[in-house]
Amino acid sequence: MSGESCLRPPSPPAGHAHPGAKAGGPRGAEGAGPGLGLGAGLGGKYVRLNVGGTLYYTTVQVLRGQDTMLRAMFSGRMEVFTDKEGWVLIDRCGKHFGSILSYLRDSTVTLPKTRQGIRELLAEAKYYLIQGLVATCQSALQDSKEQALCMIPVITSAKEEERLIQTCTKPVVKLLYNRSNNKYSYTSNSDDHLLKNMELFDKLSLSYSGRVLFIRDVIGDEICCWSFYGQGRKLAEVCCTSIVYATEKKQTKVEFPEARIYEETLNALLYETLPVPDNSLLEATRRRHCGSHSEEEEGGDRDRDRDRDRDRDRVRRIHVKRYSTYDDRPLGH
């Protein structure tokens, strides 16, 4: 439909009043521009607005309340488009038009929670020439800064790790991830399990960022190991690597003990507030058997079994270590 036909719709047949006209009056609403369907006219009645497909009802009094483009549109200074049902068409996104109307009514508005939302509202305020709302949005953007959902320190030295853990008042969860420590090739699923450990670390850090300090260690002597601290003391450790025997060679196997990691994270939350949990509560969360939890591949001859037994003490395995809350064990040992 051409702009000319929209601005000047055909006259209604004889004996039928235009939808926006008063009985016996001119076509359209008084002073609102040609073709504007305002129902019963401008005497404080409602106006039907279609803003980018979103429908709004308001009054001419609200639209004319401040010196804006909307006042010009509904005071006869600008021509407007209407559809066949009398809805006034405004070719803008209707997402924030409700906020525009709120500001026109009350000269105040609740801003969106995100900076992106404020920017979108600012663009609409500039379009409608609402200077007060423009200033409000610009001030909010200047005053607020983007806040990271979660900040994860990366350990670069043992002293830095000790300082972070000792000074932190929250429980601490540390993931040591250092792929370069491996001497052998990885088993088939190890790369996938390494990735799953890292993804779980990211997931936990987002879920408990306000309650737990998560730190990443890239200088330790393990390949993949979780450590859990409460009130400056080491509570548990979950090492996710072990050595397995393939055909005539050793391989490094990385596990993903998801349930154990979740359990130890929740146990660390017991140390979120003072005082330290009592012994009965700690005992209820303690597993009876702590030690190796890796599964070694079956098979192999007796000589290989003897070699495996001989190397058992120096092989890095999946294990869980728990530390007493009240002993004098140095931090991190």
CSV table of C-alpha atoms in Angstrom, one decimal:
chain,number,residue,atom,x,y,z
A,1,MET,CA,0.0,0.0,0.0
A,2,SER,CA,1.4,3.4,-1.0
A,3,GLY,CA,2.0,6.1,1.5
A,4,GLU,CA,-0.5,8.3,-0.2
A,5,SER,CA,-3.3,5.8,0.2
A,6,CYS,CA,-2.5,5.3,3.8
A,7,LEU,CA,-2.5,9.0,4.6
A,8,ARG,CA,-5.7,9.6,2.7
A,9,PRO,CA,-8.1,6.6,3.0
A,10,PRO,CA,-11.2,6.6,0.8
A,11,SER,CA,-14.3,8.3,2.2
A,12,PRO,CA,-16.9,6.0,3.7
A,13,PRO,CA,-20.2,5.4,1.8
A,14,ALA,CA,-23.0,7.8,2.3
A,15,GLY,CA,-24.9,7.2,5.6
A,16,HIS,CA,-21.9,5.5,7.3
A,17,ALA,CA,-19.7,7.5,9.7
A,18,HIS,CA,-16.0,7.0,9.6
A,19,PRO,CA,-14.9,4.8,12.6
A,20,GLY,CA,-12.8,7.7,14.0
A,21,ALA,CA,-15.2,10.5,13.5
A,22,LYS,CA,-17.8,12.1,15.7
A,23,ALA,CA,-21.4,11.9,14.6
A,24,GLY,CA,-21.8,14.5,11.9
A,25,GLY,CA,-18.1,15.6,12.3
A,26,PRO,CA,-15.2,15.4,9.9
A,27,ARG,CA,-13.4,12.2,9.1
A,28,GLY,CA,-10.7,11.2,11.6
A,29,ALA,CA,-10.1,12.7,15.1
A,30,GLU,CA,-10.0,16.4,15.6
A,31,GLY,CA,-6.4,17.7,15.4
A,32,ALA,CA,-4.9,14.3,15.1
A,33,GLY,CA,-4.0,14.2,11.5
A,34,PRO,CA,-5.9,12.7,8.6
A,35,GLY,CA,-7.2,9.2,8.9
A,36,LEU,CA,-6.5,8.7,12.6
A,37,GLY,CA,-9.0,6.3,14.1
A,38,LEU,CA,-9.4,7.3,17.7
A,39,GLY,CA,-12.8,5.8,18.5
A,40,ALA,CA,-14.9,8.5,20.1
A,41,GLY,CA,-12.4,11.3,19.5
A,42,LEU,CA,-9.7,13.0,21.6
A,43,GLY,CA,-11.7,13.9,24.7
A,44,GLY,CA,-9.6,11.7,27.1
A,45,LYS,CA,-10.6,8.5,25.2
A,46,TYR,CA,-8.3,5.6,24.5
A,47,VAL,CA,-6.0,5.4,21.5
A,48,ARG,CA,-5.2,2.0,20.0
A,49,LEU,CA,-1.5,1.7,19.0
A,50,ASN,CA,0.2,-1.0,17.0
A,51,VAL,CA,3.9,-0.7,17.7
A,52,GLY,CA,5.9,-3.2,15.6
A,53,GLY,CA,3.1,-5.7,16.0
A,54,THR,CA,2.7,-5.2,19.8
A,55,LEU,CA,-0.7,-3.6,20.7
A,56,TYR,CA,-1.1,-0.9,23.3
A,57,TYR,CA,-4.0,1.1,24.7
A,58,THR,CA,-3.4,4.6,26.1
A,59,THR,CA,-5.0,8.1,26.1
A,60,VAL,CA,-4.3,11.1,24.0
A,61,GLN,CA,-3.6,13.0,27.3
A,62,VAL,CA,-0.6,10.7,28.0
A,63,LEU,CA,0.7,10.9,24.5
A,64,ARG,CA,0.5,14.7,24.6
A,65,GLY,CA,1.8,15.1,28.1
A,66,GLN,CA,5.4,15.9,27.3
A,67,ASP,CA,7.2,17.6,24.4
A,68,THR,CA,8.1,14.6,22.3
A,69,MET,CA,7.5,13.2,18.9
A,70,LEU,CA,4.4,11.5,20.2
A,71,ARG,CA,2.9,14.9,21.1
A,72,ALA,CA,3.6,16.0,17.5
A,73,MET,CA,2.0,12.8,16.1
A,74,PHE,CA,-1.2,13.3,18.1
A,75,SER,CA,-1.5,17.0,17.8
A,76,GLY,CA,-2.0,17.2,14.0
A,77,ARG,CA,1.6,18.3,13.3
A,78,MET,CA,2.5,14.9,11.8
A,79,GLU,CA,0.6,12.5,9.6
A,80,VAL,CA,0.1,9.0,10.9
A,81,PHE,CA,-0.8,5.6,9.4
A,82,THR,CA,-3.7,3.6,10.5
A,83,ASP,CA,-4.9,0.1,9.5
A,84,LYS,CA,-8.4,-0.8,8.4
A,85,GLU,CA,-9.4,-1.5,12.0
A,86,GLY,CA,-8.3,1.9,13.2
A,87,TRP,CA,-5.0,0.9,14.9
A,88,VAL,CA,-2.4,3.6,14.7
A,89,LEU,CA,0.7,2.1,13.2
A,90,ILE,CA,4.2,3.0,14.6
A,91,ASP,CA,7.0,1.3,12.7
A,92,ARG,CA,9.3,0.6,15.8
A,93,CYS,CA,10.1,-2.3,18.0
A,94,GLY,CA,7.4,-2.6,20.6
A,95,LYS,CA,9.5,-4.4,23.2
A,96,HIS,CA,10.2,-1.2,25.3
A,97,PHE,CA,7.2,0.9,24.3
A,98,GLY,CA,5.5,0.0,27.6
A,99,SER,CA,8.4,1.7,29.4
A,100,ILE,CA,8.0,4.7,27.1
A,101,LEU,CA,4.4,5.0,28.1
A,102,SER,CA,5.2,4.6,31.8
A,103,TYR,CA,7.7,7.4,31.6
A,104,LEU,CA,5.2,9.7,29.8
A,105,ARG,CA,2.7,9.0,32.6
A,106,ASP,CA,4.9,9.3,35.7
A,107,SER,CA,8.2,10.9,34.5
A,108,THR,CA,9.9,7.8,36.0
A,109,VAL,CA,10.5,4.3,34.9
A,110,THR,CA,12.1,1.0,36.0
A,111,LEU,CA,15.0,0.5,33.8
A,112,PRO,CA,15.9,-3.0,32.3
A,113,LYS,CA,18.3,-5.0,34.4
A,114,THR,CA,20.9,-5.5,31.7
A,115,ARG,CA,23.1,-3.0,30.0
A,116,GLN,CA,21.9,-4.2,26.6
A,117,GLY,CA,18.3,-3.6,27.7
A,118,ILE,CA,19.1,-0.1,28.8
A,119,ARG,CA,20.8,0.6,25.4
A,120,GLU,CA,17.7,-0.6,23.6
A,121,LEU,CA,15.5,1.6,25.7
A,122,LEU,CA,17.9,4.5,25.1
A,123,ALA,CA,17.6,4.1,21.3
A,124,GLU,CA,13.8,4.2,21.6
A,125,ALA,CA,13.9,7.3,23.8
A,126,LYS,CA,16.1,9.1,21.3
A,127,TYR,CA,13.7,8.2,18.4
A,128,TYR,CA,10.7,9.5,20.3
A,129,LEU,CA,12.7,12.6,21.4
A,130,ILE,CA,12.0,12.0,25.1
A,131,GLN,CA,15.0,13.9,26.5
A,132,GLY,CA,14.4,13.1,30.2
A,133,LEU,CA,14.4,9.4,29.5
A,134,VAL,CA,17.5,9.7,27.3
A,135,ALA,CA,19.3,11.4,30.2
A,136,THR,CA,18.1,8.7,32.7
A,137,CYS,CA,19.4,5.9,30.4
A,138,GLN,CA,22.7,7.6,29.7
A,139,SER,CA,23.3,8.1,33.4
A,140,ALA,CA,22.5,4.5,34.2
A,141,LEU,CA,25.0,3.3,31.6
A,142,GLN,CA,27.7,5.6,33.0
A,143,ASP,CA,27.2,4.6,36.6
A,144,SER,CA,26.9,0.8,36.1
A,145,LYS,CA,29.7,-1.5,35.1
A,146,GLU,CA,29.5,-4.9,33.7
A,147,GLN,CA,29.8,-7.4,36.5
A,148,ALA,CA,31.3,-10.8,35.7
A,149,LEU,CA,29.2,-13.7,36.9
A,150,CYS,CA,32.2,-15.5,38.1
A,151,MET,CA,35.9,-14.6,38.4
A,152,ILE,CA,38.3,-17.6,38.6
A,153,PRO,CA,41.9,-16.9,39.7
A,154,VAL,CA,44.6,-18.9,37.9
A,155,ILE,CA,47.4,-20.0,40.2
A,156,THR,CA,50.9,-19.1,39.1
A,157,SER,CA,52.9,-19.9,42.2
A,158,ALA,CA,52.6,-21.9,45.4
A,159,LYS,CA,52.8,-18.7,47.5
A,160,GLU,CA,49.9,-17.2,45.6
A,161,GLU,CA,47.8,-20.4,46.2
A,162,GLU,CA,48.6,-20.4,49.9
A,163,ARG,CA,47.7,-16.7,50.2
A,164,LEU,CA,44.4,-17.1,48.4
A,165,ILE,CA,43.3,-20.1,50.5
A,166,GLN,CA,44.4,-18.7,53.8
A,167,THR,CA,42.7,-15.3,53.3
A,168,CYS,CA,39.5,-16.6,51.8
A,169,THR,CA,36.5,-16.8,54.2
A,170,LYS,CA,34.6,-19.0,51.8
A,171,PRO,CA,35.2,-22.7,50.9
A,172,VAL,CA,37.6,-23.2,48.1
A,173,VAL,CA,37.5,-25.7,45.2
A,174,LYS,CA,40.7,-26.0,43.1
A,175,LEU,CA,41.1,-27.8,39.9
A,176,LEU,CA,44.6,-28.7,38.9
A,177,TYR,CA,44.8,-29.2,35.1
A,178,ASN,CA,48.2,-29.7,33.5
A,179,ARG,CA,48.2,-31.9,30.5
A,180,SER,CA,51.9,-31.4,30.0
A,181,ASN,CA,52.7,-33.6,33.0
A,182,ASN,CA,51.8,-36.8,31.2
A,183,LYS,CA,54.7,-39.1,30.3
A,184,TYR,CA,52.7,-41.6,28.3
A,185,SER,CA,49.9,-41.7,25.7
A,186,TYR,CA,46.3,-41.3,26.9
A,187,THR,CA,43.7,-44.0,26.8
A,188,SER,CA,40.9,-43.7,24.3
A,189,ASN,CA,38.4,-41.9,26.7
A,190,SER,CA,40.9,-39.8,28.5
A,191,ASP,CA,40.6,-36.7,26.4
A,192,ASP,CA,36.8,-36.8,26.7
A,193,HIS,CA,37.1,-37.2,30.5
A,194,LEU,CA,39.5,-34.3,30.7
A,195,LEU,CA,37.0,-32.1,28.9
A,196,LYS,CA,34.2,-33.3,31.2
A,197,ASN,CA,36.2,-32.4,34.3
A,198,MET,CA,36.8,-28.9,33.0
A,199,GLU,CA,33.1,-28.5,32.0
A,200,LEU,CA,32.0,-29.6,35.4
A,201,PHE,CA,34.4,-27.1,37.0
A,202,ASP,CA,32.9,-24.3,34.9
A,203,LYS,CA,29.3,-25.5,35.8
A,204,LEU,CA,30.0,-25.6,39.5
A,205,SER,CA,31.8,-22.2,39.5
A,206,LEU,CA,28.7,-20.6,37.9
A,207,SER,CA,26.3,-22.4,40.3
A,208,TYR,CA,28.2,-21.5,43.5
A,209,SER,CA,30.2,-18.4,42.6
A,210,GLY,CA,28.8,-16.4,45.4
A,211,ARG,CA,29.4,-19.1,48.0
A,212,VAL,CA,32.6,-20.9,47.0
A,213,LEU,CA,35.9,-19.6,45.6
A,214,PHE,CA,37.0,-21.6,42.6
A,215,ILE,CA,40.6,-21.5,41.5
A,216,ARG,CA,42.4,-23.1,38.6
A,217,ASP,CA,46.0,-24.5,39.0
A,218,VAL,CA,48.1,-25.0,35.9
A,219,ILE,CA,51.5,-25.4,37.5
A,220,GLY,CA,51.0,-28.5,39.8
A,221,ASP,CA,52.6,-31.9,39.3
A,222,GLU,CA,49.3,-33.8,38.5
A,223,ILE,CA,47.4,-34.0,35.3
A,224,CYS,CA,43.8,-33.6,36.7
A,225,CYS,CA,43.2,-33.3,40.4
A,226,TRP,CA,40.5,-31.6,42.5
A,227,SER,CA,41.2,-30.2,45.9
A,228,PHE,CA,38.6,-29.0,48.5
A,229,TYR,CA,39.3,-26.5,51.3
A,230,GLY,CA,37.2,-25.2,54.2
A,231,GLN,CA,38.2,-22.2,56.4
A,232,GLY,CA,41.8,-22.4,55.3
A,233,ARG,CA,42.3,-26.2,55.6
A,234,LYS,CA,42.4,-28.9,53.1
A,235,LEU,CA,39.4,-31.2,53.4
A,236,ALA,CA,39.6,-33.7,50.5
A,237,GLU,CA,41.4,-34.4,47.3
A,238,VAL,CA,40.1,-36.3,44.2
A,239,CYS,CA,42.9,-37.3,41.8
A,240,CYS,CA,41.4,-38.3,38.4
A,241,THR,CA,44.5,-40.0,36.8
A,242,SER,CA,46.0,-43.4,36.9
A,243,ILE,CA,48.5,-45.5,35.0
A,244,VAL,CA,47.1,-48.6,33.1
A,245,TYR,CA,48.9,-51.2,31.1
A,246,ALA,CA,48.1,-51.6,27.4
A,247,THR,CA,49.9,-54.0,25.1
A,248,GLU,CA,53.5,-53.8,26.0
A,249,LYS,CA,53.3,-50.2,27.2
A,250,LYS,CA,51.9,-47.9,29.8
A,251,GLN,CA,49.1,-45.4,29.3
A,252,THR,CA,47.7,-42.6,31.3
A,253,LYS,CA,44.0,-43.0,32.1
A,254,VAL,CA,41.9,-40.0,33.1
A,255,GLU,CA,38.6,-40.7,35.0
A,256,PHE,CA,35.5,-38.5,35.5
A,257,PRO,CA,34.2,-39.3,39.1
A,258,GLU,CA,31.4,-36.8,38.8
A,259,ALA,CA,29.4,-38.0,41.8
A,260,ARG,CA,32.4,-37.9,44.1
A,261,ILE,CA,33.2,-34.3,42.9
A,262,TYR,CA,29.7,-33.2,43.6
A,263,GLU,CA,29.8,-34.8,47.0
A,264,GLU,CA,33.0,-33.2,48.1
A,265,THR,CA,31.8,-29.8,46.8
A,266,LEU,CA,28.7,-30.1,49.0
A,267,ASN,CA,30.8,-31.2,51.9
A,268,ALA,CA,32.9,-28.1,51.5
A,269,LEU,CA,29.8,-26.0,51.8
A,270,LEU,CA,29.5,-27.2,55.4
A,271,TYR,CA,32.4,-24.8,56.1
A,272,GLU,CA,30.7,-21.8,54.6
A,273,THR,CA,29.9,-20.3,58.0
A,274,LEU,CA,31.3,-20.4,61.5
A,275,PRO,CA,31.5,-22.4,63.6
A,276,VAL,CA,33.1,-25.5,62.1
A,277,PRO,CA,30.6,-28.4,61.7
A,278,ASP,CA,30.7,-30.7,64.6
A,279,ASN,CA,32.2,-34.2,64.4
A,280,SER,CA,28.8,-36.0,64.1
A,281,LEU,CA,27.9,-34.0,61.0
A,282,LEU,CA,31.3,-34.5,59.5
A,283,GLU,CA,31.2,-38.3,60.2
A,284,ALA,CA,27.8,-38.5,58.5
A,285,THR,CA,29.3,-37.1,55.3
A,286,ARG,CA,32.5,-39.2,55.4
A,287,ARG,CA,32.7,-42.4,53.4
A,288,ARG,CA,33.9,-45.5,55.3
A,289,HIS,CA,36.5,-46.5,52.7
A,290,CYS,CA,38.8,-44.0,51.1
A,291,GLY,CA,41.5,-44.9,48.7
A,292,SER,CA,41.9,-46.0,45.2
A,293,HIS,CA,38.8,-46.0,43.0
A,294,SER,CA,40.3,-46.7,39.5
A,295,GLU,CA,39.5,-49.8,37.5
A,296,GLU,CA,42.5,-51.5,35.9
A,297,GLU,CA,42.0,-53.4,32.7
A,298,GLU,CA,41.7,-57.1,33.1
A,299,GLY,CA,44.0,-59.5,31.4
A,300,GLY,CA,47.8,-59.9,31.1
A,301,ASP,CA,50.1,-62.7,32.2
A,302,ARG,CA,51.6,-63.3,35.6
A,303,ASP,CA,54.8,-61.4,34.9
A,304,ARG,CA,52.9,-58.3,34.0
A,305,ASP,CA,50.9,-58.7,37.3
A,306,ARG,CA,54.1,-58.9,39.2
A,307,ASP,CA,55.5,-55.8,37.5
A,308,ARG,CA,52.2,-54.0,38.3
A,309,ASP,CA,52.5,-54.9,42.0
A,310,ARG,CA,56.1,-53.8,42.0
A,311,ASP,CA,55.1,-50.4,40.5
A,312,ARG,CA,52.0,-49.9,42.7
A,313,ASP,CA,53.6,-47.6,45.2
A,314,ARG,CA,54.8,-45.1,42.6
A,315,VAL,CA,51.9,-45.1,40.2
A,316,ARG,CA,49.5,-42.2,40.2
A,317,ARG,CA,46.0,-43.4,40.7
A,318,ILE,CA,42.5,-42.1,41.2
A,319,HIS,CA,42.1,-41.6,44.9
A,320,VAL,CA,40.3,-39.6,47.5
A,321,LYS,CA,42.2,-38.2,50.5
A,322,ARG,CA,40.4,-36.7,53.5
A,323,TYR,CA,42.1,-34.6,56.1
A,324,SER,CA,41.2,-34.1,59.7
A,325,THR,CA,39.6,-30.8,60.5
A,326,TYR,CA,41.4,-30.3,63.8
A,327,ASP,CA,45.0,-31.7,63.2
A,328,ASP,CA,48.1,-29.7,62.7
A,329,ARG,CA,48.7,-30.7,59.1
A,330,PRO,CA,50.2,-27.8,57.2
A,331,LEU,CA,48.0,-26.1,54.6
A,332,GLY,CA,48.0,-28.0,51.2
A,333,HIS,CA,49.5,-31.2,52.6
